[in-house]
Amino acid sequence: MRRLVLLSASFCITAFHVMAQPKIVQTAGRDQLGAFAPEFARLNDDVLFGEVWSRNDLLSLRDRSMVTIAALIGQGITDSSLGFHLQEAKKNGITRTEIAEIITHIGFYAGWPKAWAAFRLAKEVWVEESPGEDAKAAFQRGTIFPIGEPNTAYARYFTGNSYLARISTGPIPFANVTFEPRCRNHWHVHRAADGGGQMLVGVAGRGWYREAGKPAVAILPGTVIHIPANVKHWHGAAADSWFAHLAFEIPGRNASTEWLEPVPDEAYDLLPSSTAAPHDAEPEPGKP
């Protein structure tokens, strides 16, 4: 129990460091008005941004962006000032899907024409994003480990898109592996003459693990899966959820990974649409 408490505490500390945000440094006031209105420039740069916007322990940058956008649109300010704050909102983690919902909500209270004007600016700021990228960004905010880069080195062994972030290269190397909905790796075996195998720890979202000849098992945050060496298996995301797990490589003699056939859609689609009842998952027909 004590070990579990210490582990939980370490995760909380990690989350604190990941979420910590530095003090904002703003120079726009001095750059544009320093000679004409030095006191206004000081209040803008040092007080408004240097102090108020930097009180992240009281209100996050993301929340301050939402409040500011609502205030500006409510006053009918849809000029470069709103454009600047929309850019900052994007930097502070507000996605295209979220800004569309925020402006729509504001429109009912501040007025429909103001919302239309705000949308014209927002479309320019979020022009390069897609709904899929919004979902990925939203998933990242819900996990303390980075999603990482596209898993291009192993892409040929995956169905769908996956991402890899190396967390440690120490004596027991491990990485955070993220799967988009329906993404899964091929059947594979961690070969070893002695020792070896792999351990998975669910981090976020919902996923599946399956050994050959056995029903699929759900992986949820906190689920630990021990995979012995020389056992055929696959793992990946549920059909309706992004999913991430830590993958620990267990040291072994003559260790290697043997990649086999993909998991076909017909077999994957036999799994329940939700991981709520993992042990009721139907086995694949015939030999896996």
XYZ file of C-alpha atoms in Angstrom:
288
model
C 0.000 0.000 0.000
C 2.831 2.379 0.871
C 4.468 1.716 -2.488
C 1.176 2.500 -4.256
C 0.850 5.783 -2.352
C 4.408 6.770 -3.264
C 3.758 5.938 -6.924
C 0.595 8.040 -6.935
C 2.487 10.907 -5.329
C 5.215 10.740 -7.953
C 2.582 10.912 -10.726
C 1.064 13.988 -9.070
C 4.463 15.669 -8.887
C 5.107 14.842 -12.521
C 1.757 16.298 -13.507
C 2.558 19.481 -11.597
C 5.819 19.950 -13.457
C 4.222 19.254 -16.819
C 1.435 21.752 -16.195
C 3.619 24.486 -14.677
C 3.641 27.586 -16.897
C 6.311 30.297 -16.962
C 5.735 33.979 -16.342
C 4.635 35.836 -19.463
C 7.036 38.334 -20.990
C 5.209 40.977 -23.061
C 6.839 43.888 -24.932
C 4.031 45.030 -27.264
C 3.227 48.056 -25.108
C 6.775 49.413 -25.107
C 7.327 48.484 -28.733
C 4.293 50.429 -29.951
C 3.660 53.076 -27.270
C 6.834 53.253 -25.206
C 7.789 56.734 -26.363
C 4.255 58.140 -26.608
C 2.641 56.650 -23.480
C 5.336 55.008 -21.331
C 3.095 54.500 -18.281
C 0.368 52.809 -20.334
C 3.056 50.644 -21.937
C 4.369 49.665 -18.480
C 0.906 48.791 -17.200
C 0.215 46.711 -20.310
C 3.502 44.790 -20.325
C 4.408 44.540 -16.646
C 1.055 44.522 -14.838
C -1.585 43.130 -17.197
C 0.625 40.450 -18.727
C 3.610 40.279 -16.366
C 1.433 39.975 -13.242
C -2.262 39.285 -13.941
C -1.828 36.872 -16.866
C 1.056 35.182 -15.025
C -0.994 34.200 -11.943
C -1.313 30.665 -13.303
C -1.717 29.169 -9.845
C -5.099 30.945 -9.611
C -6.346 30.667 -13.194
C -4.666 28.855 -16.066
C -3.611 30.555 -19.289
C -6.202 28.471 -21.122
C -9.011 29.713 -18.873
C -7.762 33.314 -19.071
C -7.863 33.063 -22.866
C -11.488 31.920 -22.776
C -12.468 34.739 -20.402
C -10.681 37.351 -22.526
C -12.192 36.134 -25.786
C -15.681 36.204 -24.260
C -15.145 39.747 -22.940
C -13.838 41.091 -26.257
C -16.584 39.516 -28.369
C -19.189 40.644 -25.858
C -18.057 44.246 -26.396
C -18.050 43.822 -30.164
C -14.238 44.083 -30.383
C -13.396 41.909 -33.379
C -10.297 43.685 -34.643
C -6.596 42.803 -34.326
C -6.942 42.709 -30.540
C -9.277 39.713 -30.754
C -7.050 38.212 -33.441
C -4.076 38.383 -31.072
C -6.004 36.724 -28.253
C -7.298 33.997 -30.556
C -3.686 33.231 -31.494
C -2.788 33.102 -27.791
C -5.802 30.879 -27.098
C -4.540 28.396 -29.672
C -1.077 28.442 -28.072
C -2.721 27.894 -24.683
C -4.362 24.672 -25.834
C -7.809 25.669 -27.099
C -8.622 23.512 -30.125
C -10.617 24.293 -33.251
C -13.575 22.283 -31.991
C -13.502 24.116 -28.663
C -13.215 27.645 -30.109
C -16.150 26.905 -32.421
C -18.250 25.867 -29.420
C -17.017 28.834 -27.330
C -17.965 31.407 -29.982
C -21.296 29.680 -30.631
C -22.090 29.855 -26.899
C -21.041 33.513 -26.739
C -23.292 34.284 -29.715
C -26.431 33.492 -27.712
C -25.473 36.038 -25.043
C -23.469 38.689 -26.910
C -25.273 38.690 -30.249
C -25.230 36.686 -33.480
C -23.460 39.333 -35.635
C -20.610 39.502 -33.106
C -20.207 35.731 -33.282
C -20.100 35.869 -37.098
C -17.347 38.493 -36.949
C -15.370 36.430 -34.429
C -15.675 33.282 -36.544
C -14.064 35.051 -39.516
C -10.957 35.638 -37.410
C -11.017 32.209 -35.750
C -11.122 30.400 -39.106
C -7.853 32.095 -40.054
C -6.164 31.119 -36.781
C -7.220 27.441 -36.814
C -7.121 27.042 -40.599
C -4.532 24.218 -40.570
C -6.209 22.034 -37.942
C -8.639 19.195 -38.524
C -11.166 17.561 -36.188
C -8.780 14.613 -35.793
C -6.038 16.937 -34.585
C -8.505 18.483 -32.139
C -9.197 15.046 -30.677
C -5.486 14.360 -30.371
C -4.894 17.689 -28.611
C -7.778 17.042 -26.236
C -6.383 13.581 -25.440
C -2.938 15.069 -24.728
C -4.399 17.418 -22.127
C -5.780 14.416 -20.265
C -2.489 12.556 -19.839
C 0.748 13.522 -18.093
C 3.001 11.761 -20.615
C 3.719 13.273 -24.041
C 2.110 11.700 -27.095
C 5.382 12.064 -28.960
C 6.038 11.830 -32.670
C 4.373 9.664 -35.341
C 5.632 6.099 -34.934
C 7.032 5.972 -38.457
C 9.771 3.424 -37.716
C 7.168 0.787 -36.826
C 4.258 2.045 -38.939
C 4.348 -1.057 -41.134
C 3.506 -3.157 -38.058
C 0.420 -1.108 -37.111
C -3.093 -0.727 -38.467
C -3.904 2.984 -38.089
C -1.782 5.791 -36.700
C 0.332 5.479 -33.574
C 2.743 7.796 -31.764
C 5.867 7.118 -29.729
C 7.540 9.069 -26.920
C 10.677 7.588 -25.363
C 10.471 8.209 -21.615
C 13.616 6.415 -20.412
C 16.583 4.671 -21.995
C 17.921 3.408 -18.644
C 18.397 -0.167 -17.431
C 14.691 -0.856 -18.092
C 13.830 1.305 -21.117
C 10.223 2.282 -21.629
C 8.126 4.477 -23.873
C 4.654 5.966 -24.025
C 2.783 4.562 -27.011
C -0.401 6.321 -28.151
C -2.991 4.830 -30.514
C -5.758 6.647 -32.360
C -9.210 4.964 -32.205
C -9.152 1.500 -33.852
C -5.363 1.534 -34.164
C -3.651 -1.687 -33.093
C -0.349 -3.385 -33.718
C 0.045 -6.674 -35.557
C 0.251 -10.000 -33.835
C 3.797 -10.299 -32.535
C 6.048 -12.236 -30.156
C 8.805 -10.975 -27.865
C 11.382 -13.712 -28.309
C 14.010 -14.446 -25.655
C 16.139 -17.428 -24.708
C 15.851 -16.402 -21.065
C 13.919 -13.609 -19.335
C 12.489 -11.044 -21.731
C 8.889 -10.144 -22.446
C 7.099 -6.872 -21.917
C 4.947 -5.027 -19.372
C 2.189 -2.582 -20.329
C 0.672 0.028 -17.991
C -2.482 1.789 -19.123
C -2.110 5.580 -19.011
C -5.181 7.124 -20.649
C -8.162 6.186 -22.756
C -9.363 2.628 -23.383
C -7.640 -0.198 -25.187
C -7.370 -3.951 -25.668
C -4.774 -6.664 -25.099
C -5.144 -10.140 -26.520
C -3.071 -13.301 -26.303
C -3.507 -15.967 -28.952
C -6.242 -18.410 -27.982
C -7.611 -16.217 -25.162
C -10.373 -13.555 -24.958
C -9.363 -9.914 -25.235
C -8.718 -8.037 -21.987
C -9.464 -4.340 -21.508
C -6.660 -1.912 -20.663
C -7.778 1.144 -18.714
C -5.684 3.750 -16.848
C -3.798 1.839 -14.157
C -4.216 -1.604 -15.762
C -0.977 -3.618 -15.726
C -0.429 -6.320 -18.357
C 2.480 -8.762 -18.017
C 3.431 -10.329 -21.338
C 5.737 -13.352 -21.009
C 8.405 -13.965 -23.607
C 7.494 -16.135 -26.587
C 3.734 -15.463 -26.303
C 1.833 -14.345 -29.407
C -0.310 -11.240 -28.764
C -1.462 -7.806 -29.924
C -2.658 -4.606 -28.237
C -4.253 -1.330 -29.321
C -7.051 1.177 -28.902
C -10.765 0.595 -28.530
C -12.896 1.526 -31.532
C -14.290 4.646 -29.829
C -11.313 5.961 -27.871
C -7.785 7.244 -28.112
C -5.502 5.100 -25.961
C -2.019 5.293 -24.442
C 0.079 2.834 -22.482
C 3.607 2.688 -21.163
C 5.585 -0.178 -22.681
C 8.428 -1.585 -20.558
C 10.937 -3.859 -22.248
C 11.986 -6.637 -19.865
C 15.709 -7.503 -20.240
C 16.369 -10.954 -21.644
C 19.025 -13.037 -23.323
C 18.917 -12.937 -27.120
C 15.788 -10.764 -26.962
C 14.057 -9.695 -30.168
C 10.576 -8.975 -31.519
C 9.016 -11.124 -34.226
C 6.252 -9.300 -36.107
C 3.493 -11.427 -37.611
C 0.190 -10.936 -39.468
C -2.102 -7.930 -38.888
C -5.353 -8.166 -36.935
C -8.017 -7.972 -39.669
C -10.978 -5.634 -39.358
C -13.407 -8.579 -39.328
C -11.756 -9.984 -36.186
C -11.262 -6.598 -34.506
C -14.919 -5.674 -35.082
C -16.022 -8.703 -33.050
C -14.762 -6.956 -29.917
C -17.363 -5.059 -27.866
C -17.774 -1.430 -28.906
C -16.897 -0.482 -25.302
C -14.275 -1.928 -22.948
C -16.743 -1.860 -20.043
C -17.122 -5.645 -20.083
C -13.692 -6.897 -21.156
C -14.097 -10.556 -20.244
C -17.208 -10.880 -22.409
C -15.198 -10.167 -25.542
C -15.844 -12.826 -28.174
C -12.785 -14.753 -29.325
C -11.852 -14.515 -32.964
C -13.208 -17.343 -35.082
C -10.741 -20.032 -35.980
C -7.041 -19.868 -35.304
C -5.783 -16.378 -34.289
